[in-house]
Coordinates of C-alpha atoms in Angstrom, one line a residue:
Chain H
M1 CA 103.6 -76.1 51.3
V2 CA 100.7 -77.7 49.3
P3 CA 101.2 -77.3 45.6
L4 CA 98.5 -75.9 43.3
Q5 CA 98.1 -79.3 41.6
W6 CA 96.6 -80.8 44.8
F7 CA 93.9 -78.1 45.0
I8 CA 93.0 -78.7 41.3
W9 CA 92.7 -82.4 41.9
L10 CA 90.6 -81.9 44.9
S11 CA 88.4 -79.6 42.9
V12 CA 88.1 -82.0 40.0
A13 CA 87.2 -84.9 42.4
L14 CA 84.5 -82.7 44.1
F15 CA 83.1 -81.7 40.7
M16 CA 82.8 -85.4 39.7
V17 CA 81.0 -86.2 42.9
G18 CA 78.5 -83.5 41.9
V19 CA 78.2 -84.8 38.3
F20 CA 77.6 -88.4 39.7
G21 CA 74.9 -87.1 42.0
F22 CA 73.2 -85.0 39.3
L23 CA 73.1 -87.9 36.8
T24 CA 72.0 -90.7 39.2
R25 CA 69.6 -89.3 41.7
R26 CA 65.8 -89.3 41.1
S27 CA 64.9 -86.6 43.5
I28 CA 64.9 -83.0 42.1
I29 CA 66.1 -81.6 45.5
M30 CA 69.1 -83.9 45.4
M31 CA 69.8 -82.9 41.9
F32 CA 69.9 -79.2 43.1
L33 CA 72.2 -80.2 45.9
S34 CA 74.5 -81.8 43.4
I35 CA 74.6 -78.5 41.3
E36 CA 75.7 -76.7 44.5
V37 CA 78.5 -79.2 45.0
M38 CA 79.7 -78.6 41.4
L39 CA 79.5 -74.8 41.8
N40 CA 81.6 -75.1 45.1
A41 CA 84.2 -77.3 43.2
V42 CA 84.6 -74.5 40.6
N43 CA 84.8 -71.9 43.4
L44 CA 87.6 -73.9 45.1
S45 CA 89.7 -74.0 41.9
L46 CA 89.1 -70.2 41.4
V47 CA 90.2 -69.4 44.9
S48 CA 93.2 -71.6 44.7
F49 CA 94.3 -70.0 41.4
A50 CA 93.8 -66.6 43.0
H51 CA 96.1 -67.6 45.8
F52 CA 98.8 -69.1 43.7
L53 CA 98.7 -66.4 41.1
N54 CA 98.7 -63.6 43.6
D55 CA 95.7 -62.2 41.7
L56 CA 92.5 -61.4 43.5
R57 CA 90.4 -61.5 40.4
G58 CA 89.7 -65.2 40.9
E59 CA 88.1 -64.4 44.4
V60 CA 85.9 -61.7 42.8
L61 CA 84.8 -64.3 40.2
A62 CA 84.1 -66.7 43.0
L63 CA 81.8 -64.1 44.7
F64 CA 79.8 -63.7 41.5
V65 CA 79.5 -67.5 41.3
I66 CA 78.1 -67.5 44.9
A67 CA 75.5 -64.7 43.8
V68 CA 74.5 -66.8 40.8
A69 CA 74.2 -69.9 42.8
A70 CA 71.9 -68.2 45.3
S71 CA 69.6 -66.9 42.7
E72 CA 69.6 -70.3 40.9
A73 CA 68.6 -72.1 44.1
A74 CA 65.8 -69.7 44.7
I75 CA 64.4 -69.9 41.2
G76 CA 64.9 -73.7 40.9
L77 CA 63.2 -74.4 44.3
A78 CA 60.3 -72.1 43.4
I79 CA 59.9 -74.1 40.1
L80 CA 60.0 -77.3 42.2
I81 CA 57.2 -76.0 44.5
A82 CA 55.1 -75.2 41.5
L83 CA 55.7 -78.6 39.9
F84 CA 54.8 -80.3 43.3
R85 CA 51.6 -78.3 43.5
N86 CA 50.5 -79.4 40.0
R87 CA 51.9 -83.0 40.0
E88 CA 52.2 -84.1 43.6
T89 CA 55.7 -85.5 42.8
A90 CA 59.3 -84.3 43.0
Q91 CA 60.9 -87.4 41.2
I92 CA 62.5 -86.5 37.9
D93 CA 61.5 -89.7 36.1
E94 CA 57.7 -89.2 36.8
V95 CA 57.6 -86.0 34.9
K96 CA 57.4 -87.4 31.3
E97 CA 54.6 -85.6 29.5
L98 CA 56.9 -84.6 26.7
K99 CA 58.1 -88.2 26.1
G100 CA 57.4 -89.0 22.5
Chain I
M1 CA 98.9 -74.6 54.7
S2 CA 100.4 -77.8 55.9
P3 CA 99.9 -81.0 53.9
Y4 CA 98.3 -82.8 56.9
L5 CA 95.7 -80.1 57.2
F6 CA 95.0 -80.2 53.4
G7 CA 94.8 -84.0 53.6
Y8 CA 92.2 -84.0 56.4
L9 CA 90.2 -81.2 54.8
G10 CA 90.3 -82.8 51.4
A11 CA 89.3 -86.2 52.6
A12 CA 86.5 -84.8 54.8
I13 CA 85.1 -82.7 51.9
L14 CA 85.0 -85.6 49.5
I15 CA 83.6 -88.1 52.0
L16 CA 81.0 -85.6 53.3
S17 CA 79.8 -84.7 49.7
G18 CA 79.7 -88.4 48.8
L19 CA 77.7 -89.2 51.9
S20 CA 75.4 -86.3 51.4
L21 CA 74.6 -87.0 47.8
T22 CA 73.7 -90.7 48.6
R23 CA 71.4 -90.2 51.6
K24 CA 67.7 -91.2 51.2
N25 CA 66.5 -88.6 53.5
P26 CA 67.0 -85.1 52.0
V27 CA 67.2 -83.5 55.5
H28 CA 70.3 -85.6 56.3
A29 CA 71.7 -84.7 52.9
V30 CA 71.4 -81.0 53.6
L31 CA 73.0 -81.4 57.1
Y32 CA 76.0 -83.4 55.7
M33 CA 76.3 -80.5 53.1
I34 CA 76.5 -77.9 55.8
V35 CA 79.3 -79.7 57.5
M36 CA 81.0 -80.0 54.1
F37 CA 80.6 -76.2 53.5
F38 CA 82.3 -75.5 56.9
H39 CA 85.3 -77.6 55.8
L40 CA 85.4 -75.7 52.5
A41 CA 85.4 -72.4 54.4
V42 CA 88.4 -73.5 56.4
L43 CA 90.2 -74.4 53.1
Y44 CA 89.4 -70.9 51.9
L45 CA 90.9 -69.5 55.0
G46 CA 94.0 -71.5 54.4
L47 CA 94.2 -70.0 51.0
G48 CA 94.1 -66.5 52.4
A49 CA 90.5 -65.7 51.2
E50 CA 89.0 -64.6 54.5
F51 CA 86.1 -62.7 53.0
L52 CA 85.1 -65.6 50.8
A53 CA 85.3 -68.0 53.9
A54 CA 82.8 -65.7 55.7
V55 CA 80.5 -65.4 52.6
Q56 CA 80.7 -69.2 52.2
I57 CA 79.4 -69.7 55.7
I58 CA 76.8 -66.8 55.7
V59 CA 75.5 -67.2 52.2
Y60 CA 75.8 -70.9 51.5
A61 CA 75.3 -72.6 55.0
G62 CA 73.2 -69.8 56.3
A63 CA 70.9 -69.0 53.4
I64 CA 71.0 -71.4 50.5
L65 CA 70.8 -74.6 52.6
V66 CA 68.2 -73.2 54.9
L67 CA 66.2 -72.5 51.8
F68 CA 66.6 -76.1 50.9
L69 CA 65.4 -77.1 54.3
F70 CA 62.3 -74.9 53.9
V71 CA 61.4 -76.4 50.5
I72 CA 61.9 -80.0 52.0
M73 CA 59.5 -79.1 54.8
I74 CA 56.9 -77.8 52.2
L75 CA 57.1 -80.9 50.1
N76 CA 55.8 -84.3 51.4
I77 CA 59.0 -85.9 52.8
K78 CA 57.3 -89.3 53.5
E79 CA 56.4 -89.8 49.8
E80 CA 59.9 -88.4 48.9
M81 CA 61.6 -91.2 50.7
E82 CA 59.5 -94.0 49.2
G83 CA 60.9 -95.8 46.2
E84 CA 64.3 -96.0 44.6
R85 CA 66.8 -93.3 45.3
F86 CA 68.9 -93.7 42.1
S87 CA 67.4 -93.6 38.6
G88 CA 67.6 -96.6 36.4
A89 CA 70.4 -95.0 34.4
W90 CA 72.9 -95.0 37.3
P91 CA 75.5 -97.1 35.5
F92 CA 75.6 -94.5 32.8
G93 CA 75.9 -91.8 35.4
I94 CA 78.8 -93.4 37.2
S95 CA 80.7 -94.3 34.0
L96 CA 80.3 -90.8 32.6
A97 CA 81.5 -89.3 35.9
S98 CA 84.5 -91.6 36.2
G99 CA 85.4 -91.0 32.5
L100 CA 85.2 -87.3 32.9
L101 CA 87.3 -87.6 36.1
L102 CA 90.0 -89.4 34.2
L103 CA 89.9 -86.9 31.4
F104 CA 90.2 -83.9 33.8
I105 CA 93.1 -85.5 35.7
I106 CA 95.0 -86.2 32.3
I107 CA 94.3 -82.6 31.2
T108 CA 95.3 -80.9 34.5
G109 CA 98.4 -83.1 34.8
N110 CA 100.6 -80.5 33.3
V111 CA 99.1 -77.2 34.3
T112 CA 101.5 -74.3 33.8
P113 CA 100.4 -71.3 36.0
G114 CA 100.0 -68.1 34.0
Q115 CA 101.3 -64.5 34.7
Q116 CA 101.7 -63.5 38.3
G117 CA 99.4 -60.8 39.5
T118 CA 100.2 -57.8 41.7
C119 CA 98.4 -58.9 45.0
T120 CA 101.4 -60.5 46.6
P121 CA 101.2 -61.6 50.3
A122 CA 103.0 -58.4 51.3
V123 CA 100.5 -56.2 49.6
I124 CA 97.5 -58.3 51.1
A125 CA 99.2 -58.1 54.6
A126 CA 99.4 -54.3 54.3
Q127 CA 95.9 -53.7 53.0
T128 CA 93.9 -56.8 54.1
N129 CA 92.1 -59.2 51.7
T130 CA 88.6 -57.6 52.2
K131 CA 89.7 -54.1 51.3
L132 CA 91.6 -55.2 48.2
M133 CA 88.5 -57.2 47.1
G134 CA 86.2 -54.3 47.7
T135 CA 88.5 -52.0 45.8
L136 CA 88.5 -54.4 42.9
L137 CA 84.8 -54.9 43.0
Y138 CA 83.9 -51.3 43.1
T139 CA 86.3 -50.1 40.4
Q140 CA 87.3 -52.6 37.8
Y141 CA 84.3 -54.9 38.3
I142 CA 81.5 -52.4 39.0
F143 CA 79.4 -53.4 35.9
P144 CA 79.5 -57.2 36.6
F145 CA 78.6 -56.2 40.3
E146 CA 75.5 -54.3 39.2
V147 CA 74.5 -57.2 36.8
A148 CA 74.9 -59.6 39.8
S149 CA 72.6 -57.4 41.9
L150 CA 70.0 -57.3 39.0
I151 CA 70.1 -61.0 38.9
L152 CA 69.4 -61.3 42.5
L153 CA 66.6 -58.9 42.2
V154 CA 65.1 -61.0 39.3
A155 CA 65.5 -64.1 41.4
V156 CA 63.6 -62.7 44.3
V157 CA 60.7 -61.5 42.1
G158 CA 60.7 -64.6 40.0
A159 CA 60.7 -67.0 43.0
I160 CA 57.7 -65.2 44.5
V161 CA 55.9 -65.3 41.1
L162 CA 56.6 -68.9 40.5
A163 CA 55.9 -70.2 44.0
K164 CA 52.7 -68.2 44.9
K165 CA 49.2 -69.7 44.5
R166 CA 47.2 -68.6 41.5
L167 CA 44.5 -66.1 42.3
R168 CA 41.2 -67.3 41.0

C-alpha cells in the first residue's frame, strides 16, 4: 500500500512545477497551462485525502475545482484573444502600458 | 495501488508536466499536457475516484485543452515561437519555486490525518462511488452546486462578450 504522504509529496512537486512555469514563461498561453497544472496538483491532494479519510467530500470539492478551472480557462483565453486583437502580442513582458 | 504503479505514474506525471511547460511550441505543450492528464486519471482510478477520473478525461483533456488548441490556432503561432521562451526573471522564479517546495515538504512532513468519514470501502462497494457522490452533491452541497452552474453560465456569456469583435 502506498501511504498518504507519497501522494501529498507528488502533489507538492506537481504544484511547484506549475509555479515555476507560471513565473518563468513569457507566453500567456503557457502561463494558463501552468495554472491548469497547479489546479490539478490541488485536485490530486483533495482526491487522495478523500480516499485515505474515507470521506467523499474531498472528491466533491475536486469537482467544483474542475468547474472553476473550466470557466477560468474560457474567460482567460477570451481576454487573451481580446489582447491579441488590440496589441498583436501574447507575450507578457510586452504589455507594459501601466509601467511607471 | 502498488508502489510500482505509483512510482511509474508519479514519475511520468512530473516528467510530462516539466516537459510540457518548457516546450517552445505551445501545441506540443498542450499534447504533453493531455498525456499527463491521462496519467492523472489513472491515478484517480487507483484512489477509487472513478467519476472524477472520467470527468478528468472528458472535461480536462476533452474540453479545456481543446479550447487551448483553438486559441493557439487563432493566435499567430509563428510570432509566438520567436524570441526567448523564458522571461528575464527566471532565476527568481526557479528560486521561489524551489524555496516553496522545500517549505511545503517541511510542513507536510508530519501530517496527521483527521477524523475518519463514513464512506468506507465497504459502503462504496455497496453503493458505488458515483451514486454516493451524486447523493452528496444534490443534498448537502446543493447550494455550491448551483453556484458552480452560475459560474459556468457567467463564463460562457463573458467569454463571448470578451472575444467577439466590436460592432461599429
